[in-house]
């Protein structure tokens, strides 16, 4: 298949490129590097089946040749206001990637009659009142809160994707991705795993926001990529949660990372730096993924962190 991947120079997009190329597909990667990096694709230069187009998906997209599938992954994704790469500092760009970028990529898919996959997010559930979150839950989102530029752009993107499916009969799919980590995460995007790993590897205390009893459920990147590819090759049109249901408090995540890295500096509690309402709990219900695409994650948090640490050590100049 000829596959267009937007956000190809990002964390998830670059792993999707690698995996789909290894399965024999031809990939056109598209990115404007607003939060991603050419480093994530450097190893693909000279690869016969890979081409790259530097382009902002908020603008009209033209790609030469036949496209069999479009995966729309372009969007800033970190909620951290302290990072220039977090969506609080890129509010308009975030809304444009989710709204205009989704419209333009749906247009490409319609022109080519392609399968289309939208990268949505657990953030569309907001600060959830239902736990764990099933796809049937409508969410609890503040439409004008500081996180809304991301949450509402993704909710709009889901609505537009379903409109193209219902009105134009486009073969669309929606993946609601829960917190994912692994090699090629941006070290400075302010998310919990990169912050904690860097602090631990420098023998510093880990910055836990608030009391650290908010929870998340962290999925290792390879597991997630396998699920996305299964969804791509399925016929499913309704949203599917993908994530690891193993729920952990942020304080316990910090303790686990300190244990694995043998960091004895403990944690430092900070006022919650998160903008808007930092969701209290988040855990995917993955029964639909299990039924529809026979998917479940295989990597435990300990294993996934051990696989991620060498990437951080290399980027930090320790290896
Ligand atoms: P990332 O920042 O590493 O990758 C996003 C990529 O999109 C970057 O390379 C960036 O430069 C590019 N991009 C952003 N706006 C663009 C635009 N207008 N035009 C072209 N390229 C643009 O983030 P990620 O973690 O890889 O996230 C990828 C997708 O998955 C996003 O849509 C995000 O919302 C979604 N997602 C990720 C997670 C996660 O835990 N990583 C969770 C839920 C959803
Ligand atoms: N967090 C933290 N310390 C950090 C970075 C993040 O305690 O240095 C917390 C953050 O407040 C949130 C959780 O970790 O409760 C996950 O944050 P992340 O930015 O990774 O993703 P989110 O799930 O909020 O999108």
mmCIF file with all atom_site columns, C-alpha atoms in Angstrom, residues 27-223:
data_model
loop_
_atom_site.group_PDB
_atom_site.id
_atom_site.type_symbol
_atom_site.label_atom_id
_atom_site.label_alt_id
_atom_site.label_comp_id
_atom_site.label_asym_id
_atom_site.label_entity_id
_atom_site.label_seq_id
_atom_site.pdbx_PDB_ins_code
_atom_site.Cartn_x
_atom_site.Cartn_y
_atom_site.Cartn_z
_atom_site.occupancy
_atom_site.B_iso_or_equiv
_atom_site.pdbx_formal_charge
_atom_site.auth_seq_id
_atom_site.auth_comp_id
_atom_site.auth_asym_id
_atom_site.auth_atom_id
_atom_site.pdbx_PDB_model_num
ATOM 1   C CA . UNK A 1 27  ? 5.405   5.607  2.926  1.00 0.00 ? 27  UNK A CA 1
ATOM 2   C CA . UNK A 1 28  ? 5.080   9.324  2.336  1.00 0.00 ? 28  UNK A CA 1
ATOM 3   C CA . UNK A 1 29  ? 5.913   11.095 5.588  1.00 0.00 ? 29  UNK A CA 1
ATOM 4   C CA . UNK A 1 30  ? 4.664   14.645 6.136  1.00 0.00 ? 30  UNK A CA 1
ATOM 5   C CA . UNK A 1 31  ? 5.624   17.028 8.944  1.00 0.00 ? 31  UNK A CA 1
ATOM 6   C CA . UNK A 1 32  ? 6.439   20.680 9.608  1.00 0.00 ? 32  UNK A CA 1
ATOM 7   C CA . UNK A 1 33  ? 8.755   19.866 12.579 1.00 0.00 ? 33  UNK A CA 1
ATOM 8   C CA . UNK A 1 34  ? 6.802   22.088 14.987 1.00 0.00 ? 34  UNK A CA 1
ATOM 9   C CA . UNK A 1 35  ? 7.239   19.527 17.783 1.00 0.00 ? 35  UNK A CA 1
ATOM 10  C CA . UNK A 1 36  ? 8.946   16.668 15.924 1.00 0.00 ? 36  UNK A CA 1
ATOM 11  C CA . UNK A 1 37  ? 12.513  16.355 14.703 1.00 0.00 ? 37  UNK A CA 1
ATOM 12  C CA . UNK A 1 38  ? 14.299  15.292 11.509 1.00 0.00 ? 38  UNK A CA 1
ATOM 13  C CA . UNK A 1 39  ? 16.464  13.107 13.812 1.00 0.00 ? 39  UNK A CA 1
ATOM 14  C CA . UNK A 1 40  ? 13.521  10.718 14.177 1.00 0.00 ? 40  UNK A CA 1
ATOM 15  C CA . UNK A 1 41  ? 13.621  10.020 10.427 1.00 0.00 ? 41  UNK A CA 1
ATOM 16  C CA . UNK A 1 42  ? 17.363  10.378 9.757  1.00 0.00 ? 42  UNK A CA 1
ATOM 17  C CA . UNK A 1 43  ? 17.824  6.588  9.626  1.00 0.00 ? 43  UNK A CA 1
ATOM 18  C CA . UNK A 1 44  ? 15.318  6.423  6.743  1.00 0.00 ? 44  UNK A CA 1
ATOM 19  C CA . UNK A 1 45  ? 17.215  8.728  4.403  1.00 0.00 ? 45  UNK A CA 1
ATOM 20  C CA . UNK A 1 46  ? 17.999  6.789  1.242  1.00 0.00 ? 46  UNK A CA 1
ATOM 21  C CA . UNK A 1 47  ? 15.283  4.210  1.967  1.00 0.00 ? 47  UNK A CA 1
ATOM 22  C CA . UNK A 1 48  ? 13.726  3.392  -1.382 1.00 0.00 ? 48  UNK A CA 1
ATOM 23  C CA . UNK A 1 49  ? 10.085  3.207  -0.281 1.00 0.00 ? 49  UNK A CA 1
ATOM 24  C CA . UNK A 1 50  ? 10.179  6.340  1.858  1.00 0.00 ? 50  UNK A CA 1
ATOM 25  C CA . UNK A 1 51  ? 9.699   9.950  0.803  1.00 0.00 ? 51  UNK A CA 1
ATOM 26  C CA . UNK A 1 52  ? 9.288   12.984 3.004  1.00 0.00 ? 52  UNK A CA 1
ATOM 27  C CA . UNK A 1 53  ? 7.343   16.189 2.378  1.00 0.00 ? 53  UNK A CA 1
ATOM 28  C CA . UNK A 1 54  ? 7.865   19.153 4.682  1.00 0.00 ? 54  UNK A CA 1
ATOM 29  C CA . UNK A 1 55  ? 4.434   20.703 4.921  1.00 0.00 ? 55  UNK A CA 1
ATOM 30  C CA . UNK A 1 56  ? 1.974   22.206 7.406  1.00 0.00 ? 56  UNK A CA 1
ATOM 31  C CA . UNK A 1 57  ? -1.203  20.086 7.289  1.00 0.00 ? 57  UNK A CA 1
ATOM 32  C CA . UNK A 1 58  ? -3.277  23.187 8.067  1.00 0.00 ? 58  UNK A CA 1
ATOM 33  C CA . UNK A 1 59  ? -2.665  24.150 4.426  1.00 0.00 ? 59  UNK A CA 1
ATOM 34  C CA . UNK A 1 60  ? -4.065  22.400 1.357  1.00 0.00 ? 60  UNK A CA 1
ATOM 35  C CA . UNK A 1 61  ? -2.266  19.085 0.822  1.00 0.00 ? 61  UNK A CA 1
ATOM 36  C CA . UNK A 1 62  ? -1.201  17.743 -2.530 1.00 0.00 ? 62  UNK A CA 1
ATOM 37  C CA . UNK A 1 63  ? 0.544   14.377 -2.805 1.00 0.00 ? 63  UNK A CA 1
ATOM 38  C CA . UNK A 1 64  ? 1.513   12.888 -6.145 1.00 0.00 ? 64  UNK A CA 1
ATOM 39  C CA . UNK A 1 65  ? 0.511   9.314  -7.049 1.00 0.00 ? 65  UNK A CA 1
ATOM 40  C CA . UNK A 1 66  ? -2.119  6.973  -5.589 1.00 0.00 ? 66  UNK A CA 1
ATOM 41  C CA . UNK A 1 67  ? -2.663  6.950  -1.814 1.00 0.00 ? 67  UNK A CA 1
ATOM 42  C CA . UNK A 1 68  ? -4.255  3.814  -0.303 1.00 0.00 ? 68  UNK A CA 1
ATOM 43  C CA . UNK A 1 69  ? -4.276  4.984  3.313  1.00 0.00 ? 69  UNK A CA 1
ATOM 44  C CA . UNK A 1 70  ? -3.894  8.201  5.287  1.00 0.00 ? 70  UNK A CA 1
ATOM 45  C CA . UNK A 1 71  ? -2.842  8.223  8.953  1.00 0.00 ? 71  UNK A CA 1
ATOM 46  C CA . UNK A 1 72  ? -3.354  11.679 10.472 1.00 0.00 ? 72  UNK A CA 1
ATOM 47  C CA . UNK A 1 73  ? -1.004  11.967 13.459 1.00 0.00 ? 73  UNK A CA 1
ATOM 48  C CA . UNK A 1 74  ? 0.152   15.591 13.120 1.00 0.00 ? 74  UNK A CA 1
ATOM 49  C CA . UNK A 1 75  ? -0.582  17.581 16.282 1.00 0.00 ? 75  UNK A CA 1
ATOM 50  C CA . UNK A 1 76  ? 1.289   18.949 19.286 1.00 0.00 ? 76  UNK A CA 1
ATOM 51  C CA . UNK A 1 77  ? 0.541   16.469 22.080 1.00 0.00 ? 77  UNK A CA 1
ATOM 52  C CA . UNK A 1 78  ? 2.100   17.493 25.402 1.00 0.00 ? 78  UNK A CA 1
ATOM 53  C CA . UNK A 1 79  ? -0.008  19.388 27.961 1.00 0.00 ? 79  UNK A CA 1
ATOM 54  C CA . UNK A 1 80  ? 2.982   20.939 29.740 1.00 0.00 ? 80  UNK A CA 1
ATOM 55  C CA . UNK A 1 81  ? 2.889   24.772 29.820 1.00 0.00 ? 81  UNK A CA 1
ATOM 56  C CA . UNK A 1 82  ? 6.560   24.922 30.865 1.00 0.00 ? 82  UNK A CA 1
ATOM 57  C CA . UNK A 1 83  ? 7.675   23.431 27.564 1.00 0.00 ? 83  UNK A CA 1
ATOM 58  C CA . UNK A 1 84  ? 7.726   25.442 24.321 1.00 0.00 ? 84  UNK A CA 1
ATOM 59  C CA . UNK A 1 85  ? 6.597   22.177 22.681 1.00 0.00 ? 85  UNK A CA 1
ATOM 60  C CA . UNK A 1 86  ? 3.529   21.731 24.867 1.00 0.00 ? 86  UNK A CA 1
ATOM 61  C CA . UNK A 1 87  ? 0.174   22.623 23.323 1.00 0.00 ? 87  UNK A CA 1
ATOM 62  C CA . UNK A 1 88  ? -0.480  25.424 25.885 1.00 0.00 ? 88  UNK A CA 1
ATOM 63  C CA . UNK A 1 89  ? 2.248   27.371 24.081 1.00 0.00 ? 89  UNK A CA 1
ATOM 64  C CA . UNK A 1 90  ? 0.999   26.325 20.642 1.00 0.00 ? 90  UNK A CA 1
ATOM 65  C CA . UNK A 1 91  ? -2.747  26.825 21.106 1.00 0.00 ? 91  UNK A CA 1
ATOM 66  C CA . UNK A 1 92  ? -3.684  28.066 17.636 1.00 0.00 ? 92  UNK A CA 1
ATOM 67  C CA . UNK A 1 93  ? -1.367  25.600 15.869 1.00 0.00 ? 93  UNK A CA 1
ATOM 68  C CA . UNK A 1 94  ? -2.927  22.781 17.925 1.00 0.00 ? 94  UNK A CA 1
ATOM 69  C CA . UNK A 1 95  ? -6.445  23.760 16.911 1.00 0.00 ? 95  UNK A CA 1
ATOM 70  C CA . UNK A 1 96  ? -5.391  24.156 13.284 1.00 0.00 ? 96  UNK A CA 1
ATOM 71  C CA . UNK A 1 97  ? -3.703  20.721 13.170 1.00 0.00 ? 97  UNK A CA 1
ATOM 72  C CA . UNK A 1 98  ? -6.804  19.111 14.689 1.00 0.00 ? 98  UNK A CA 1
ATOM 73  C CA . UNK A 1 99  ? -9.395  21.045 12.690 1.00 0.00 ? 99  UNK A CA 1
ATOM 74  C CA . UNK A 1 100 ? -7.897  22.235 9.373  1.00 0.00 ? 100 UNK A CA 1
ATOM 75  C CA . UNK A 1 101 ? -5.352  19.397 9.298  1.00 0.00 ? 101 UNK A CA 1
ATOM 76  C CA . UNK A 1 102 ? -8.094  16.826 9.763  1.00 0.00 ? 102 UNK A CA 1
ATOM 77  C CA . UNK A 1 103 ? -10.202 18.479 7.057  1.00 0.00 ? 103 UNK A CA 1
ATOM 78  C CA . UNK A 1 104 ? -7.298  18.550 4.591  1.00 0.00 ? 104 UNK A CA 1
ATOM 79  C CA . UNK A 1 105 ? -6.213  14.958 5.283  1.00 0.00 ? 105 UNK A CA 1
ATOM 80  C CA . UNK A 1 106 ? -9.816  13.741 4.990  1.00 0.00 ? 106 UNK A CA 1
ATOM 81  C CA . UNK A 1 107 ? -9.891  15.554 1.650  1.00 0.00 ? 107 UNK A CA 1
ATOM 82  C CA . UNK A 1 108 ? -6.823  13.611 0.487  1.00 0.00 ? 108 UNK A CA 1
ATOM 83  C CA . UNK A 1 109 ? -8.414  10.343 1.615  1.00 0.00 ? 109 UNK A CA 1
ATOM 84  C CA . UNK A 1 110 ? -11.649 11.180 -0.187 1.00 0.00 ? 110 UNK A CA 1
ATOM 85  C CA . UNK A 1 111 ? -9.857  12.114 -3.407 1.00 0.00 ? 111 UNK A CA 1
ATOM 86  C CA . UNK A 1 112 ? -8.031  8.751  -3.354 1.00 0.00 ? 112 UNK A CA 1
ATOM 87  C CA . UNK A 1 113 ? -10.826 6.703  -1.743 1.00 0.00 ? 113 UNK A CA 1
ATOM 88  C CA . UNK A 1 114 ? -8.308  5.672  0.931  1.00 0.00 ? 114 UNK A CA 1
ATOM 89  C CA . UNK A 1 115 ? -8.642  4.089  4.350  1.00 0.00 ? 115 UNK A CA 1
ATOM 90  C CA . UNK A 1 116 ? -8.270  6.940  6.883  1.00 0.00 ? 116 UNK A CA 1
ATOM 91  C CA . UNK A 1 117 ? -7.091  6.703  10.495 1.00 0.00 ? 117 UNK A CA 1
ATOM 92  C CA . UNK A 1 118 ? -7.418  9.650  12.881 1.00 0.00 ? 118 UNK A CA 1
ATOM 93  C CA . UNK A 1 119 ? -5.108  9.789  15.911 1.00 0.00 ? 119 UNK A CA 1
ATOM 94  C CA . UNK A 1 120 ? -7.502  10.847 18.647 1.00 0.00 ? 120 UNK A CA 1
ATOM 95  C CA . UNK A 1 121 ? -6.789  10.793 22.352 1.00 0.00 ? 121 UNK A CA 1
ATOM 96  C CA . UNK A 1 122 ? -7.991  9.854  25.824 1.00 0.00 ? 122 UNK A CA 1
ATOM 97  C CA . UNK A 1 123 ? -8.112  13.636 26.375 1.00 0.00 ? 123 UNK A CA 1
ATOM 98  C CA . UNK A 1 124 ? -11.471 13.670 24.588 1.00 0.00 ? 124 UNK A CA 1
ATOM 99  C CA . UNK A 1 125 ? -12.830 12.109 27.826 1.00 0.00 ? 125 UNK A CA 1
ATOM 100 C CA . UNK A 1 126 ? -11.580 15.201 29.723 1.00 0.00 ? 126 UNK A CA 1
ATOM 101 C CA . UNK A 1 127 ? -11.571 14.764 33.497 1.00 0.00 ? 127 UNK A CA 1
ATOM 102 C CA . UNK A 1 128 ? -13.590 11.538 33.309 1.00 0.00 ? 128 UNK A CA 1
ATOM 103 C CA . UNK A 1 129 ? -16.542 10.847 35.566 1.00 0.00 ? 129 UNK A CA 1
ATOM 104 C CA . UNK A 1 130 ? -16.670 7.244  34.326 1.00 0.00 ? 130 UNK A CA 1
ATOM 105 C CA . UNK A 1 131 ? -13.853 4.868  35.171 1.00 0.00 ? 131 UNK A CA 1
ATOM 106 C CA . UNK A 1 132 ? -12.297 3.059  33.373 1.00 0.00 ? 132 UNK A CA 1
ATOM 107 C CA . UNK A 1 133 ? -13.171 4.907  30.167 1.00 0.00 ? 133 UNK A CA 1
ATOM 108 C CA . UNK A 1 134 ? -15.180 2.995  27.575 1.00 0.00 ? 134 UNK A CA 1
ATOM 109 C CA . UNK A 1 135 ? -15.638 4.308  24.029 1.00 0.00 ? 135 UNK A CA 1
ATOM 110 C CA . UNK A 1 136 ? -19.336 4.850  24.813 1.00 0.00 ? 136 UNK A CA 1
ATOM 111 C CA . UNK A 1 137 ? -18.466 7.518  27.437 1.00 0.00 ? 137 UNK A CA 1
ATOM 112 C CA . UNK A 1 138 ? -19.063 11.070 26.138 1.00 0.00 ? 138 UNK A CA 1
ATOM 113 C CA . UNK A 1 139 ? -16.515 12.754 28.376 1.00 0.00 ? 139 UNK A CA 1
ATOM 114 C CA . UNK A 1 140 ? -16.313 15.687 30.745 1.00 0.00 ? 140 UNK A CA 1
ATOM 115 C CA . UNK A 1 141 ? -14.533 18.520 28.947 1.00 0.00 ? 141 UNK A CA 1
ATOM 116 C CA . UNK A 1 142 ? -14.411 22.243 29.695 1.00 0.00 ? 142 UNK A CA 1
ATOM 117 C CA . UNK A 1 143 ? -14.924 23.770 26.241 1.00 0.00 ? 143 UNK A CA 1
ATOM 118 C CA . UNK A 1 144 ? -12.983 26.956 27.068 1.00 0.00 ? 144 UNK A CA 1
ATOM 119 C CA . UNK A 1 145 ? -10.472 25.591 29.590 1.00 0.00 ? 145 UNK A CA 1
ATOM 120 C CA . UNK A 1 146 ? -6.757  25.819 28.860 1.00 0.00 ? 146 UNK A CA 1
ATOM 121 C CA . UNK A 1 147 ? -6.679  22.167 27.734 1.00 0.00 ? 147 UNK A CA 1
ATOM 122 C CA . UNK A 1 148 ? -9.613  22.739 25.391 1.00 0.00 ? 148 UNK A CA 1
ATOM 123 C CA . UNK A 1 149 ? -7.403  23.715 22.432 1.00 0.00 ? 149 UNK A CA 1
ATOM 124 C CA . UNK A 1 150 ? -6.296  20.088 22.310 1.00 0.00 ? 150 UNK A CA 1
ATOM 125 C CA . UNK A 1 151 ? -9.389  18.302 23.648 1.00 0.00 ? 151 UNK A CA 1
ATOM 126 C CA . UNK A 1 152 ? -11.907 20.188 21.523 1.00 0.00 ? 152 UNK A CA 1
ATOM 127 C CA . UNK A 1 153 ? -9.750  20.068 18.383 1.00 0.00 ? 153 UNK A CA 1
ATOM 128 C CA . UNK A 1 154 ? -9.653  16.281 18.734 1.00 0.00 ? 154 UNK A CA 1
ATOM 129 C CA . UNK A 1 155 ? -13.390 16.116 19.443 1.00 0.00 ? 155 UNK A CA 1
ATOM 130 C CA . UNK A 1 156 ? -14.024 18.221 16.340 1.00 0.00 ? 156 UNK A CA 1
ATOM 131 C CA . UNK A 1 157 ? -11.640 15.944 14.406 1.00 0.00 ? 157 UNK A CA 1
ATOM 132 C CA . UNK A 1 158 ? -13.619 12.875 15.506 1.00 0.00 ? 158 UNK A CA 1
ATOM 133 C CA . UNK A 1 159 ? -16.916 14.529 14.520 1.00 0.00 ? 159 UNK A CA 1
ATOM 134 C CA . UNK A 1 160 ? -15.544 15.541 11.104 1.00 0.00 ? 160 UNK A CA 1
ATOM 135 C CA . UNK A 1 161 ? -14.147 12.054 10.534 1.00 0.00 ? 161 UNK A CA 1
ATOM 136 C CA . UNK A 1 162 ? -17.548 10.499 11.299 1.00 0.00 ? 162 UNK A CA 1
ATOM 137 C CA . UNK A 1 163 ? -19.219 13.081 9.013  1.00 0.00 ? 163 UNK A CA 1
ATOM 138 C CA . UNK A 1 164 ? -16.948 12.039 6.111  1.00 0.00 ? 164 UNK A CA 1
ATOM 139 C CA . UNK A 1 165 ? -17.747 8.420  6.870  1.00 0.00 ? 165 UNK A CA 1
ATOM 140 C CA . UNK A 1 166 ? -21.514 8.931  7.100  1.00 0.00 ? 166 UNK A CA 1
ATOM 141 C CA . UNK A 1 167 ? -21.940 11.532 4.351  1.00 0.00 ? 167 UNK A CA 1
ATOM 142 C CA . UNK A 1 168 ? -19.238 10.523 1.850  1.00 0.00 ? 168 UNK A CA 1
ATOM 143 C CA . UNK A 1 169 ? -19.006 6.829  2.763  1.00 0.00 ? 169 UNK A CA 1
ATOM 144 C CA . UNK A 1 170 ? -15.275 7.217  3.445  1.00 0.00 ? 170 UNK A CA 1
ATOM 145 C CA . UNK A 1 171 ? -13.573 4.202  5.042  1.00 0.00 ? 171 UNK A CA 1
ATOM 146 C CA . UNK A 1 172 ? -12.497 5.934  8.266  1.00 0.00 ? 172 UNK A CA 1
ATOM 147 C CA . UNK A 1 173 ? -11.223 4.728  11.644 1.00 0.00 ? 173 UNK A CA 1
ATOM 148 C CA . UNK A 1 174 ? -10.547 6.566  14.916 1.00 0.00 ? 174 UNK A CA 1
ATOM 149 C CA . UNK A 1 175 ? -7.972  5.495  17.483 1.00 0.00 ? 175 UNK A CA 1
ATOM 150 C CA . UNK A 1 176 ? -8.237  6.991  20.982 1.00 0.00 ? 176 UNK A CA 1
ATOM 151 C CA . UNK A 1 177 ? -4.683  6.761  22.228 1.00 0.00 ? 177 UNK A CA 1
ATOM 152 C CA . UNK A 1 178 ? -3.953  6.689  25.971 1.00 0.00 ? 178 UNK A CA 1
ATOM 153 C CA . UNK A 1 179 ? -0.584  7.786  27.451 1.00 0.00 ? 179 UNK A CA 1
ATOM 154 C CA . UNK A 1 180 ? 2.193   6.141  25.477 1.00 0.00 ? 180 UNK A CA 1
ATOM 155 C CA . UNK A 1 181 ? 5.951   6.235  26.078 1.00 0.00 ? 181 UNK A CA 1
ATOM 156 C CA . UNK A 1 182 ? 9.153   4.900  24.576 1.00 0.00 ? 182 UNK A CA 1
ATOM 157 C CA . UNK A 1 183 ? 12.212  5.834  22.533 1.00 0.00 ? 183 UNK A CA 1
ATOM 158 C CA . UNK A 1 184 ? 11.948  9.035  20.424 1.00 0.00 ? 184 UNK A CA 1
ATOM 159 C CA . UNK A 1 185 ? 9.763   10.903 22.904 1.00 0.00 ? 185 UNK A CA 1
ATOM 160 C CA . UNK A 1 186 ? 10.928  14.486 22.980 1.00 0.00 ? 186 UNK A CA 1
ATOM 161 C CA . UNK A 1 187 ? 13.131  14.865 26.063 1.00 0.00 ? 187 UNK A CA 1
ATOM 162 C CA . UNK A 1 188 ? 11.969  18.442 26.624 1.00 0.00 ? 188 UNK A CA 1
ATOM 163 C CA . UNK A 1 189 ? 8.241   18.215 25.962 1.00 0.00 ? 189 UNK A CA 1
ATOM 164 C CA . UNK A 1 190 ? 7.433   18.092 29.662 1.00 0.00 ? 190 UNK A CA 1
ATOM 165 C CA . UNK A 1 191 ? 5.469   14.840 29.789 1.00 0.00 ? 191 UNK A CA 1
ATOM 166 C CA . UNK A 1 192 ? 5.823   12.722 32.937 1.00 0.00 ? 192 UNK A CA 1
ATOM 167 C CA . UNK A 1 193 ? 7.934   9.864  31.554 1.00 0.00 ? 193 UNK A CA 1
ATOM 168 C CA . UNK A 1 194 ? 10.604  12.009 29.826 1.00 0.00 ? 194 UNK A CA 1
ATOM 169 C CA . UNK A 1 195 ? 10.773  14.414 32.767 1.00 0.00 ? 195 UNK A CA 1
ATOM 170 C CA . UNK A 1 196 ? 11.158  11.606 35.310 1.00 0.00 ? 196 UNK A CA 1
ATOM 171 C CA . UNK A 1 197 ? 13.662  9.589  33.266 1.00 0.00 ? 197 UNK A CA 1
ATOM 172 C CA . UNK A 1 198 ? 15.892  12.606 32.685 1.00 0.00 ? 198 UNK A CA 1
ATOM 173 C CA . UNK A 1 199 ? 15.737  13.672 36.319 1.00 0.00 ? 199 UNK A CA 1
ATOM 174 C CA . UNK A 1 200 ? 16.474  10.128 37.527 1.00 0.00 ? 200 UNK A CA 1
ATOM 175 C CA . UNK A 1 201 ? 19.389  9.652  35.114 1.00 0.00 ? 201 UNK A CA 1
ATOM 176 C CA . UNK A 1 202 ? 20.886  12.916 36.415 1.00 0.00 ? 202 UNK A CA 1
ATOM 177 C CA . UNK A 1 203 ? 20.370  11.792 40.034 1.00 0.00 ? 203 UNK A CA 1
ATOM 178 C CA . UNK A 1 204 ? 17.910  14.560 40.736 1.00 0.00 ? 204 UNK A CA 1
ATOM 179 C CA . UNK A 1 205 ? 14.638  14.362 42.678 1.00 0.00 ? 205 UNK A CA 1
ATOM 180 C CA . UNK A 1 206 ? 11.631  13.624 40.481 1.00 0.00 ? 206 UNK A CA 1
ATOM 181 C CA . UNK A 1 207 ? 9.147   16.509 40.126 1.00 0.00 ? 207 UNK A CA 1
ATOM 182 C CA . UNK A 1 208 ? 5.758   15.123 41.153 1.00 0.00 ? 208 UNK A CA 1
ATOM 183 C CA . UNK A 1 209 ? 2.947   17.613 40.523 1.00 0.00 ? 209 UNK A CA 1
ATOM 184 C CA . UNK A 1 210 ? 0.399   17.945 43.311 1.00 0.00 ? 210 UNK A CA 1
ATOM 185 C CA . UNK A 1 211 ? 0.310   14.985 45.688 1.00 0.00 ? 211 UNK A CA 1
ATOM 186 C CA . UNK A 1 212 ? 0.953   12.522 42.862 1.00 0.00 ? 212 UNK A CA 1
ATOM 187 C CA . UNK A 1 213 ? -2.211  10.547 43.519 1.00 0.00 ? 213 UNK A CA 1
ATOM 188 C CA . UNK A 1 214 ? -3.588  11.328 40.053 1.00 0.00 ? 214 UNK A CA 1
ATOM 189 C CA . UNK A 1 215 ? -3.374  8.177  37.930 1.00 0.00 ? 215 UNK A CA 1
ATOM 190 C CA . UNK A 1 216 ? -2.457  7.324  34.347 1.00 0.00 ? 216 UNK A CA 1
ATOM 191 C CA . UNK A 1 217 ? -2.043  4.063  32.423 1.00 0.00 ? 217 UNK A CA 1
ATOM 192 C CA . UNK A 1 218 ? 1.145   3.922  30.347 1.00 0.00 ? 218 UNK A CA 1
ATOM 193 C CA . UNK A 1 219 ? 1.484   1.905  27.148 1.00 0.00 ? 219 UNK A CA 1
ATOM 194 C CA . UNK A 1 220 ? 4.807   0.953  25.557 1.00 0.00 ? 220 UNK A CA 1
ATOM 195 C CA . UNK A 1 221 ? 5.112   2.355  22.034 1.00 0.00 ? 221 UNK A CA 1
ATOM 196 C CA . UNK A 1 222 ? 5.619   -0.960 20.172 1.00 0.00 ? 222 UNK A CA 1
ATOM 197 C CA . UNK A 1 223 ? 2.384   -2.353 21.622 1.00 0.00 ? 223 UNK A CA 1
#
